[in-house]
C-alpha cells in the first residue's frame, strides 16, 4: 500500500502511454474536491469545489483549490466534468472560469442549472455540455461514460474515463439507497459491466468507509418528519443544505399534510429551490410557498421556515437566529429541526447553535435525538459491494479525511486488491497509471487559496496567524518620534492596548524601558527605523510576557521628526 512521503519531489515527464491523476483537493479533507486527469498532453478536470473555513481561519469566506498546477496549461483543459451540484464539488467553478471563461462545463441537467444560477451572480456565461446517465461523450482523448448514482442531491453521476492508458472509474459521491425518493438507483449493473470490461483504476468515495453496514433509506425519515410536524406547538424551522432537494421535498410534503405554509429563508436556499422547482426535481404543492415579507401574516402554528445553517456557519440564518441577530426571533414555542449530518470539524459550531436556540426556549430536533437525516455517502457494506462488483486492478480512495481514506483502502485490500496496487494519496500527490500499474511519482503545490471578500489568494497563513493573535491576545501599539539624524527620542512613547487586557495607565514601566533602550540605541549610532521598531517590539513584548504572561501583537510606529 503506497502512501505519500513529505519529501516527494516534482514528478518526471509523463510517459506517452500513461495517464496522470492529480487531486488538487478532496484528499485528507471533506470538501474542495478537484481532480485533474492528463493524457497525451491534454487535461480533464473532475469537479471544482470549495471548502468552508473553520474557526482557526478567521475572516475567510471560502477555501479554493490551488490552480497553480494548471495555470500555465489552461488551454490544454478539454472540459470540467461536474459529478453533482453540491458546493464542495461546484463552488470553485466561478473562480476557475475567471482564469479561462470558455472551459466547457459538463454535467447533468440539475447540476448545470445550479452552477449556471451561481455563475449569473458572477456575471459569467458558461459553455455547457448537458449529459445524462448511460451516455458517452468524447472530450479530446478522454472517452467519458456517465452512470447514475444515488446521492443526497438529484441527478448525481459517476464517470468512467477511457484512454489508451486504461479505464478509470470515478464514483463521485454516492450511496446505494434501494428505495430512493426519486426512484433513481445507483446503476450497479453498469458498475458490474465496467468491472467485466476491466477497471484499471477505481477512485471511490470514502466519507463513510468507517461506518459499518448500509445507509438507512431516505424514506425512513418521512414518518419522523411527519411526527415532528404533528407535535410542534407553533413555528417549525428546518435547517438543511441549500441543495438538499430530497429533504426539502419531504418538508414540503409534511407541511402540505399538516396545513402549513412554507417560506425559504436565505439567498442560496431561495435560488436553488427555485431552480429545482422549475426543472421538476422539486414538486411544490399549489399555494404552499410564501415570500419572507408574508411571514407576519401567517399564524405561527401554520408556518414552516426552511433555511441554511445546519453546519453552524457563523453568517447563516440559523446561527444568526441563535445569536438574536436576525429579524426572525426564536421563542419557546418554536421547533427547530437540523436535517443534516455533521461534517467533521463542525461539531463545536453546531453545538453552539443548538445551545443558543435552546437558550431561547426552542425545541431542537437533530440527528443526535431523532432520525431526521441519513448520509448521502455509502457505508462500508456498500463500498465492499462496489469493490466486489468492479474488481479494480488498482484502487485510490478519494473524498475523505485520512481516517476515511485508510478505512476505504483496508476494504479494498479485504476484497482482494493487491496491497501494492492501493494508492493512498493526499492533495498535490501525483499518481501515474502506466502499463496497468498505478503508483505515486511526485508531488505538486496544492495548498489552500483563501477567499476573503473580493480578494482571492491574497490572504496567507501568516495573515491568518496575525488574525488569530489579534483575536486571542489583542494588540499593543507604540508610537515614538525620533530625530532623523541621531535617532534620539524626541516624542512619546505613547502606548495604547486593545483586547490585551492591559489598561493604558499600566504602561509606565514599559515606557521607561522603551526610553532606556532608545537611549542606548542612539548612543550606539542606530538610527535605522526598522531596527528601532524591532527593538521596541522586543522590549514591549518581553515586558508584557513578564507581567501578564500574554503575547499580544506589538505594533511599533516610529516616526522621523
CSV table of C-alpha atoms in Angstrom, one decimal, residues 151-508:
chain,number,residue,atom,x,y,z
A,151,UNK,CA,-26.7,10.7,-3.5
A,152,UNK,CA,-28.3,13.4,-1.3
A,153,UNK,CA,-29.0,15.6,-4.3
A,154,UNK,CA,-30.8,14.5,-7.5
A,155,UNK,CA,-29.0,13.9,-10.9
A,156,UNK,CA,-25.6,12.8,-9.4
A,157,UNK,CA,-23.3,10.9,-11.8
A,158,UNK,CA,-20.2,8.7,-11.7
A,159,UNK,CA,-17.9,9.0,-14.7
A,160,UNK,CA,-15.9,6.3,-16.4
A,161,UNK,CA,-12.9,7.7,-18.3
A,162,UNK,CA,-11.4,5.6,-21.1
A,163,UNK,CA,-8.0,6.4,-22.7
A,164,UNK,CA,-5.3,4.2,-24.2
A,165,UNK,CA,-3.8,4.1,-20.7
A,166,UNK,CA,-6.8,2.2,-19.4
A,167,UNK,CA,-10.2,2.5,-17.9
A,168,UNK,CA,-10.7,4.7,-14.8
A,169,UNK,CA,-13.9,4.9,-12.8
A,170,UNK,CA,-14.6,7.9,-10.6
A,171,UNK,CA,-17.6,7.2,-8.4
A,172,UNK,CA,-18.2,10.8,-7.4
A,173,UNK,CA,-20.2,11.0,-4.1
A,174,UNK,CA,-22.7,8.1,-4.0
A,175,UNK,CA,-24.7,5.7,-1.8
A,176,UNK,CA,-26.9,2.7,-2.6
A,177,UNK,CA,-30.3,3.6,-1.3
A,178,UNK,CA,-32.6,0.8,-2.5
A,179,UNK,CA,-35.7,2.9,-2.0
A,180,UNK,CA,-34.7,6.4,-3.1
A,181,UNK,CA,-37.3,9.2,-3.0
A,182,UNK,CA,-36.9,9.9,-6.7
A,183,UNK,CA,-36.7,6.3,-7.8
A,184,UNK,CA,-33.2,6.8,-9.3
A,185,UNK,CA,-30.9,3.9,-8.2
A,186,UNK,CA,-27.2,3.7,-8.3
A,187,UNK,CA,-26.5,1.8,-11.6
A,188,UNK,CA,-24.9,-1.3,-10.2
A,189,UNK,CA,-25.4,-3.1,-13.5
A,190,UNK,CA,-23.2,-0.6,-15.2
A,191,UNK,CA,-20.6,-0.9,-12.4
A,192,UNK,CA,-20.6,-4.7,-13.0
A,193,UNK,CA,-20.3,-4.3,-16.8
A,194,UNK,CA,-17.3,-2.0,-16.4
A,195,UNK,CA,-15.8,-4.5,-13.9
A,196,UNK,CA,-16.2,-7.2,-16.5
A,197,UNK,CA,-14.5,-4.9,-19.1
A,198,UNK,CA,-11.6,-4.4,-16.7
A,199,UNK,CA,-11.3,-1.3,-14.5
A,200,UNK,CA,-7.6,-0.3,-14.3
A,201,UNK,CA,-8.2,2.3,-11.5
A,202,UNK,CA,-11.1,2.9,-9.2
A,203,UNK,CA,-11.4,6.3,-7.4
A,204,UNK,CA,-14.0,5.7,-4.8
A,205,UNK,CA,-15.9,7.9,-2.2
A,206,UNK,CA,-14.5,7.3,1.2
A,207,UNK,CA,-16.6,9.5,3.5
A,208,UNK,CA,-18.4,6.7,5.3
A,209,UNK,CA,-15.8,4.0,5.0
A,210,UNK,CA,-15.6,3.7,8.8
A,211,UNK,CA,-19.3,3.2,9.2
A,212,UNK,CA,-20.4,-0.5,9.1
A,213,UNK,CA,-23.4,-1.8,7.2
A,214,UNK,CA,-25.6,0.1,4.7
A,215,UNK,CA,-27.0,3.6,4.8
A,216,UNK,CA,-30.6,3.9,6.0
A,217,UNK,CA,-33.1,4.7,3.2
A,218,UNK,CA,-34.3,8.3,2.9
A,219,UNK,CA,-37.9,7.0,3.1
A,220,UNK,CA,-37.4,6.2,6.8
A,221,UNK,CA,-37.1,9.9,7.5
A,222,UNK,CA,-40.5,10.8,6.2
A,223,UNK,CA,-42.5,9.4,9.2
A,224,UNK,CA,-40.2,11.1,11.6
A,225,UNK,CA,-40.6,14.5,9.9
A,226,UNK,CA,-44.4,13.9,9.9
A,227,UNK,CA,-44.3,13.3,13.7
A,228,UNK,CA,-42.3,16.5,14.3
A,229,UNK,CA,-44.9,18.4,12.3
A,230,UNK,CA,-47.8,16.9,14.1
A,231,UNK,CA,-46.4,17.6,17.6
A,232,UNK,CA,-44.9,21.1,17.0
A,233,UNK,CA,-46.7,23.8,19.0
A,234,UNK,CA,-46.2,26.7,16.7
A,235,UNK,CA,-43.5,27.6,14.1
A,236,UNK,CA,-41.2,24.9,12.6
A,237,UNK,CA,-37.8,26.0,11.4
A,238,UNK,CA,-35.9,23.4,9.3
A,239,UNK,CA,-32.2,23.9,8.6
A,240,UNK,CA,-30.5,21.9,5.9
A,241,UNK,CA,-28.1,22.2,3.0
A,242,UNK,CA,-29.3,24.7,0.3
A,243,UNK,CA,-29.0,21.9,-2.3
A,244,UNK,CA,-30.7,19.0,-0.4
A,245,UNK,CA,-33.7,18.8,-2.7
A,246,UNK,CA,-34.9,15.4,-1.3
A,247,UNK,CA,-35.0,16.7,2.3
A,248,UNK,CA,-36.9,19.9,1.2
A,249,UNK,CA,-39.4,17.7,-0.7
A,250,UNK,CA,-40.1,15.8,2.5
A,251,UNK,CA,-40.6,19.0,4.4
A,252,UNK,CA,-43.0,20.4,1.7
A,253,UNK,CA,-45.0,17.1,1.8
A,254,UNK,CA,-45.2,17.2,5.6
A,255,UNK,CA,-46.2,20.9,5.5
A,256,UNK,CA,-49.0,20.2,3.0
A,257,UNK,CA,-50.3,17.3,5.0
A,258,UNK,CA,-50.4,19.4,8.1
A,259,UNK,CA,-51.9,22.6,6.6
A,260,UNK,CA,-48.8,24.7,6.9
A,261,UNK,CA,-47.2,27.4,4.6
A,262,UNK,CA,-43.5,27.2,3.8
A,263,UNK,CA,-41.0,30.1,3.4
A,264,UNK,CA,-37.5,29.7,2.1
A,265,UNK,CA,-35.1,31.9,4.0
A,266,UNK,CA,-31.6,32.8,2.6
A,267,UNK,CA,-30.4,33.6,-0.9
A,268,UNK,CA,-28.9,30.3,-1.7
A,269,UNK,CA,-31.9,28.3,-0.5
A,270,UNK,CA,-34.3,30.5,-2.5
A,271,UNK,CA,-32.1,30.3,-5.6
A,272,UNK,CA,-31.5,26.5,-5.5
A,273,UNK,CA,-35.1,25.5,-4.7
A,274,UNK,CA,-36.3,27.9,-7.4
A,275,UNK,CA,-34.1,26.1,-9.9
A,276,UNK,CA,-35.1,22.6,-8.7
A,277,UNK,CA,-38.8,23.6,-8.8
A,278,UNK,CA,-38.6,25.0,-12.4
A,279,UNK,CA,-36.9,21.8,-13.6
A,280,UNK,CA,-39.4,19.5,-11.9
A,281,UNK,CA,-36.9,18.0,-9.4
A,282,UNK,CA,-38.9,19.6,-6.6
A,283,UNK,CA,-42.7,19.1,-6.6
A,284,UNK,CA,-44.2,22.2,-4.9
A,285,UNK,CA,-47.8,21.8,-3.8
A,286,UNK,CA,-50.0,24.5,-5.1
A,287,UNK,CA,-50.2,27.7,-2.9
A,288,UNK,CA,-47.9,26.3,-0.2
A,289,UNK,CA,-44.9,28.8,-0.7
A,290,UNK,CA,-44.9,32.3,0.7
A,291,UNK,CA,-42.4,35.2,0.5
A,292,UNK,CA,-40.5,36.3,3.5
A,293,UNK,CA,-42.4,39.5,3.7
A,294,UNK,CA,-45.6,37.5,4.3
A,295,UNK,CA,-44.4,35.7,7.4
A,296,UNK,CA,-46.1,38.0,9.8
A,297,UNK,CA,-49.4,37.4,8.1
A,298,UNK,CA,-49.4,33.6,8.8
A,299,UNK,CA,-50.4,32.2,12.2
A,300,UNK,CA,-47.3,30.7,13.9
A,301,UNK,CA,-48.9,27.2,14.1
A,302,UNK,CA,-49.3,27.3,10.3
A,303,UNK,CA,-45.8,28.3,9.4
A,304,UNK,CA,-42.6,26.5,8.3
A,305,UNK,CA,-39.3,28.2,7.6
A,306,UNK,CA,-36.6,26.4,5.6
A,307,UNK,CA,-33.1,27.9,5.9
A,308,UNK,CA,-29.4,27.2,5.8
A,309,UNK,CA,-27.2,26.8,8.9
A,310,UNK,CA,-27.2,23.1,9.7
A,311,UNK,CA,-23.4,23.2,10.0
A,312,UNK,CA,-23.3,26.1,12.4
A,313,UNK,CA,-21.9,28.5,9.8
A,314,UNK,CA,-21.5,31.9,11.5
A,315,UNK,CA,-23.3,34.0,9.0
A,316,UNK,CA,-26.1,31.6,8.2
A,317,UNK,CA,-29.7,32.4,9.0
A,318,UNK,CA,-30.0,29.8,11.8
A,319,UNK,CA,-26.8,30.9,13.6
A,320,UNK,CA,-28.0,34.5,13.5
A,321,UNK,CA,-31.3,33.4,14.9
A,322,UNK,CA,-29.5,31.6,17.7
A,323,UNK,CA,-27.5,34.8,18.4
A,324,UNK,CA,-30.6,37.0,18.4
A,325,UNK,CA,-29.1,38.7,15.3
A,326,UNK,CA,-31.9,38.0,12.9
A,327,UNK,CA,-35.3,39.5,12.2
A,328,UNK,CA,-36.8,36.1,13.0
A,329,UNK,CA,-36.9,35.9,16.8
A,330,UNK,CA,-36.8,32.4,18.4
A,331,UNK,CA,-39.5,31.8,21.0
A,332,UNK,CA,-40.2,29.0,23.5
A,333,UNK,CA,-43.0,27.6,21.3
A,334,UNK,CA,-40.7,27.1,18.2
A,335,UNK,CA,-39.5,23.8,17.0
A,336,UNK,CA,-36.1,23.7,15.2
A,337,UNK,CA,-35.0,20.7,13.1
A,338,UNK,CA,-31.4,20.3,11.9
A,339,UNK,CA,-32.0,18.0,9.0
A,340,UNK,CA,-28.4,17.2,8.1
A,341,UNK,CA,-25.4,15.1,9.3
A,342,UNK,CA,-22.4,16.8,10.8
A,343,UNK,CA,-19.4,17.5,8.5
A,344,UNK,CA,-16.3,16.5,10.6
A,345,UNK,CA,-14.8,19.6,12.3
A,346,UNK,CA,-18.2,21.4,12.6
A,347,UNK,CA,-19.3,19.8,15.9
A,348,UNK,CA,-18.4,22.7,18.1
A,349,UNK,CA,-20.1,25.3,15.9
A,350,UNK,CA,-23.3,23.2,15.6
A,351,UNK,CA,-23.4,22.5,19.4
A,352,UNK,CA,-23.1,26.3,19.9
A,353,UNK,CA,-26.1,26.9,17.7
A,354,UNK,CA,-28.1,24.2,19.4
A,355,UNK,CA,-27.3,25.7,22.8
A,356,UNK,CA,-28.2,29.1,21.6
A,357,UNK,CA,-31.6,28.0,20.2
A,358,UNK,CA,-32.3,26.0,23.4
A,359,UNK,CA,-31.5,29.0,25.5
A,360,UNK,CA,-34.3,30.9,23.9
A,361,UNK,CA,-36.7,28.0,24.6
A,362,UNK,CA,-36.9,26.3,21.3
A,363,UNK,CA,-37.3,22.5,21.0
A,364,UNK,CA,-34.4,21.4,18.9
A,365,UNK,CA,-34.6,18.2,16.9
A,366,UNK,CA,-31.3,16.9,15.4
A,367,UNK,CA,-29.6,13.7,14.3
A,368,UNK,CA,-28.5,13.0,17.8
A,369,UNK,CA,-32.0,12.7,19.1
A,370,UNK,CA,-34.2,11.7,16.1
A,371,UNK,CA,-33.8,10.1,12.6
A,372,UNK,CA,-34.1,13.4,10.7
A,373,UNK,CA,-31.2,12.8,8.3
A,374,UNK,CA,-29.3,10.0,6.7
A,375,UNK,CA,-25.9,10.3,5.0
A,376,UNK,CA,-25.5,10.7,1.2
A,377,UNK,CA,-22.4,8.6,1.3
A,378,UNK,CA,-22.0,4.8,1.0
A,379,UNK,CA,-21.2,2.9,4.2
A,380,UNK,CA,-18.6,0.1,4.4
A,381,UNK,CA,-21.1,-2.6,3.3
A,382,UNK,CA,-22.0,-0.7,0.2
A,383,UNK,CA,-18.3,0.1,-0.6
A,384,UNK,CA,-17.5,-3.7,-0.3
A,385,UNK,CA,-20.4,-4.4,-2.6
A,386,UNK,CA,-19.0,-2.0,-5.2
A,387,UNK,CA,-15.4,-3.3,-4.9
A,388,UNK,CA,-16.6,-6.8,-5.4
A,389,UNK,CA,-18.7,-5.8,-8.4
A,390,UNK,CA,-16.0,-3.7,-10.1
A,391,UNK,CA,-12.9,-5.8,-9.2
A,392,UNK,CA,-10.4,-2.9,-10.0
A,393,UNK,CA,-6.8,-3.7,-10.7
A,394,UNK,CA,-5.8,-0.5,-8.8
A,395,UNK,CA,-7.6,1.4,-6.1
A,396,UNK,CA,-7.4,5.0,-4.9
A,397,UNK,CA,-9.7,6.2,-2.1
A,398,UNK,CA,-10.9,9.8,-2.5
A,399,UNK,CA,-13.2,12.3,-0.8
A,400,UNK,CA,-12.4,12.0,2.9
A,401,UNK,CA,-10.1,12.7,5.7
A,402,UNK,CA,-7.1,10.5,6.4
A,403,UNK,CA,-9.0,8.0,8.6
A,404,UNK,CA,-11.7,7.6,5.8
A,405,UNK,CA,-9.1,7.1,3.1
A,406,UNK,CA,-7.3,4.5,5.2
A,407,UNK,CA,-10.5,2.7,6.1
A,408,UNK,CA,-11.6,2.5,2.4
A,409,UNK,CA,-8.1,1.2,1.4
A,410,UNK,CA,-8.5,-1.5,4.0
A,411,UNK,CA,-11.8,-2.5,2.4
A,412,UNK,CA,-10.2,-2.7,-1.0
A,413,UNK,CA,-7.4,-5.0,0.5
A,414,UNK,CA,-10.0,-7.3,2.0
A,415,UNK,CA,-11.7,-7.7,-1.3
A,416,UNK,CA,-8.5,-8.8,-3.0
A,417,UNK,CA,-6.9,-5.7,-4.5
A,418,UNK,CA,-3.2,-6.3,-4.1
A,419,UNK,CA,-1.7,-4.1,-1.4
A,420,UNK,CA,0.9,-2.7,-3.8
A,421,UNK,CA,-1.9,-1.6,-6.1
A,422,UNK,CA,-3.7,0.5,-3.5
A,423,UNK,CA,-2.6,4.2,-3.6
A,424,UNK,CA,-3.3,6.5,-0.7
A,425,UNK,CA,-2.5,10.0,-1.8
A,426,UNK,CA,-3.1,13.5,-0.5
A,427,UNK,CA,-3.7,16.8,-2.2
A,428,UNK,CA,-1.0,17.5,-4.7
A,429,UNK,CA,0.4,14.0,-4.9
A,430,UNK,CA,0.9,12.8,-8.5
A,431,UNK,CA,-0.3,9.3,-9.4
A,432,UNK,CA,0.6,7.8,-12.8
A,433,UNK,CA,-1.2,4.9,-14.3
A,434,UNK,CA,1.3,3.2,-16.7
A,435,UNK,CA,1.1,-0.3,-18.0
A,436,UNK,CA,-1.8,-1.2,-15.7
A,437,UNK,CA,0.1,-0.1,-12.6
A,438,UNK,CA,-0.8,3.0,-10.5
A,439,UNK,CA,1.9,4.5,-8.4
A,440,UNK,CA,3.0,7.8,-6.8
A,441,UNK,CA,5.7,9.6,-8.8
A,442,UNK,CA,6.0,13.0,-7.2
A,443,UNK,CA,4.0,16.0,-5.9
A,444,UNK,CA,3.0,19.5,-7.0
A,445,UNK,CA,1.8,22.5,-4.9
A,446,UNK,CA,-1.8,22.1,-3.8
A,447,UNK,CA,-2.2,24.4,-0.8
A,448,UNK,CA,-5.2,26.4,0.4
A,449,UNK,CA,-6.3,29.5,-1.6
A,450,UNK,CA,-8.4,31.8,0.7
A,451,UNK,CA,-11.3,33.9,-0.5
A,452,UNK,CA,-11.8,36.9,1.8
A,453,UNK,CA,-14.4,39.4,0.5
A,454,UNK,CA,-13.3,40.3,-3.0
A,455,UNK,CA,-9.7,39.2,-2.5
A,456,UNK,CA,-8.6,35.7,-3.8
A,457,UNK,CA,-5.3,34.3,-2.7
A,458,UNK,CA,-4.1,37.4,-1.1
A,459,UNK,CA,-4.6,36.1,2.5
A,460,UNK,CA,-1.7,33.9,3.6
A,461,UNK,CA,-1.1,31.6,6.5
A,462,UNK,CA,0.9,34.5,8.0
A,463,UNK,CA,-2.1,36.7,7.7
A,464,UNK,CA,-4.3,34.2,9.5
A,465,UNK,CA,-1.7,33.7,12.2
A,466,UNK,CA,-1.8,37.5,12.8
A,467,UNK,CA,-5.6,37.4,12.9
A,468,UNK,CA,-5.6,34.6,15.4
A,469,UNK,CA,-3.2,36.5,17.6
A,470,UNK,CA,-5.3,39.6,17.4
A,471,UNK,CA,-8.4,37.7,18.2
A,472,UNK,CA,-6.9,35.8,21.1
A,473,UNK,CA,-4.3,38.2,22.6
A,474,UNK,CA,-5.2,41.7,21.2
A,475,UNK,CA,-2.6,44.2,20.3
A,476,UNK,CA,-0.4,46.9,21.8
A,477,UNK,CA,0.6,50.0,19.7
A,478,UNK,CA,3.6,52.1,20.5
A,479,UNK,CA,4.2,55.4,18.8
A,480,UNK,CA,7.5,57.3,19.1
A,481,UNK,CA,9.1,60.2,17.3
A,482,UNK,CA,12.9,60.2,16.8
A,483,UNK,CA,15.4,62.6,15.5
A,484,UNK,CA,16.1,61.8,11.8
A,485,UNK,CA,19.8,62.2,12.1
A,486,UNK,CA,20.7,61.0,15.6
A,487,UNK,CA,17.9,58.5,16.3
A,488,UNK,CA,17.3,60.2,19.7
A,489,UNK,CA,13.8,60.1,21.2
A,490,UNK,CA,12.0,63.4,20.7
A,491,UNK,CA,8.3,62.5,21.2
A,492,UNK,CA,6.5,59.8,23.1
A,493,UNK,CA,6.5,56.9,23.7
A,494,UNK,CA,2.6,56.8,23.5
A,495,UNK,CA,1.2,53.3,24.2
A,496,UNK,CA,-2.3,52.0,23.6
A,497,UNK,CA,-3.7,48.5,24.1
A,498,UNK,CA,-6.9,46.9,22.6
A,499,UNK,CA,-8.1,43.4,23.6
A,500,UNK,CA,-4.9,42.7,25.5
A,501,UNK,CA,-6.4,43.1,29.0
A,502,UNK,CA,-4.0,45.9,29.9
A,503,UNK,CA,-5.1,49.5,30.6
A,504,UNK,CA,-3.1,52.4,29.1
A,505,UNK,CA,-2.2,53.6,32.6
A,506,UNK,CA,-0.3,50.4,33.4
A,507,UNK,CA,2.4,51.0,30.8
A,508,UNK,CA,4.6,53.4,32.9
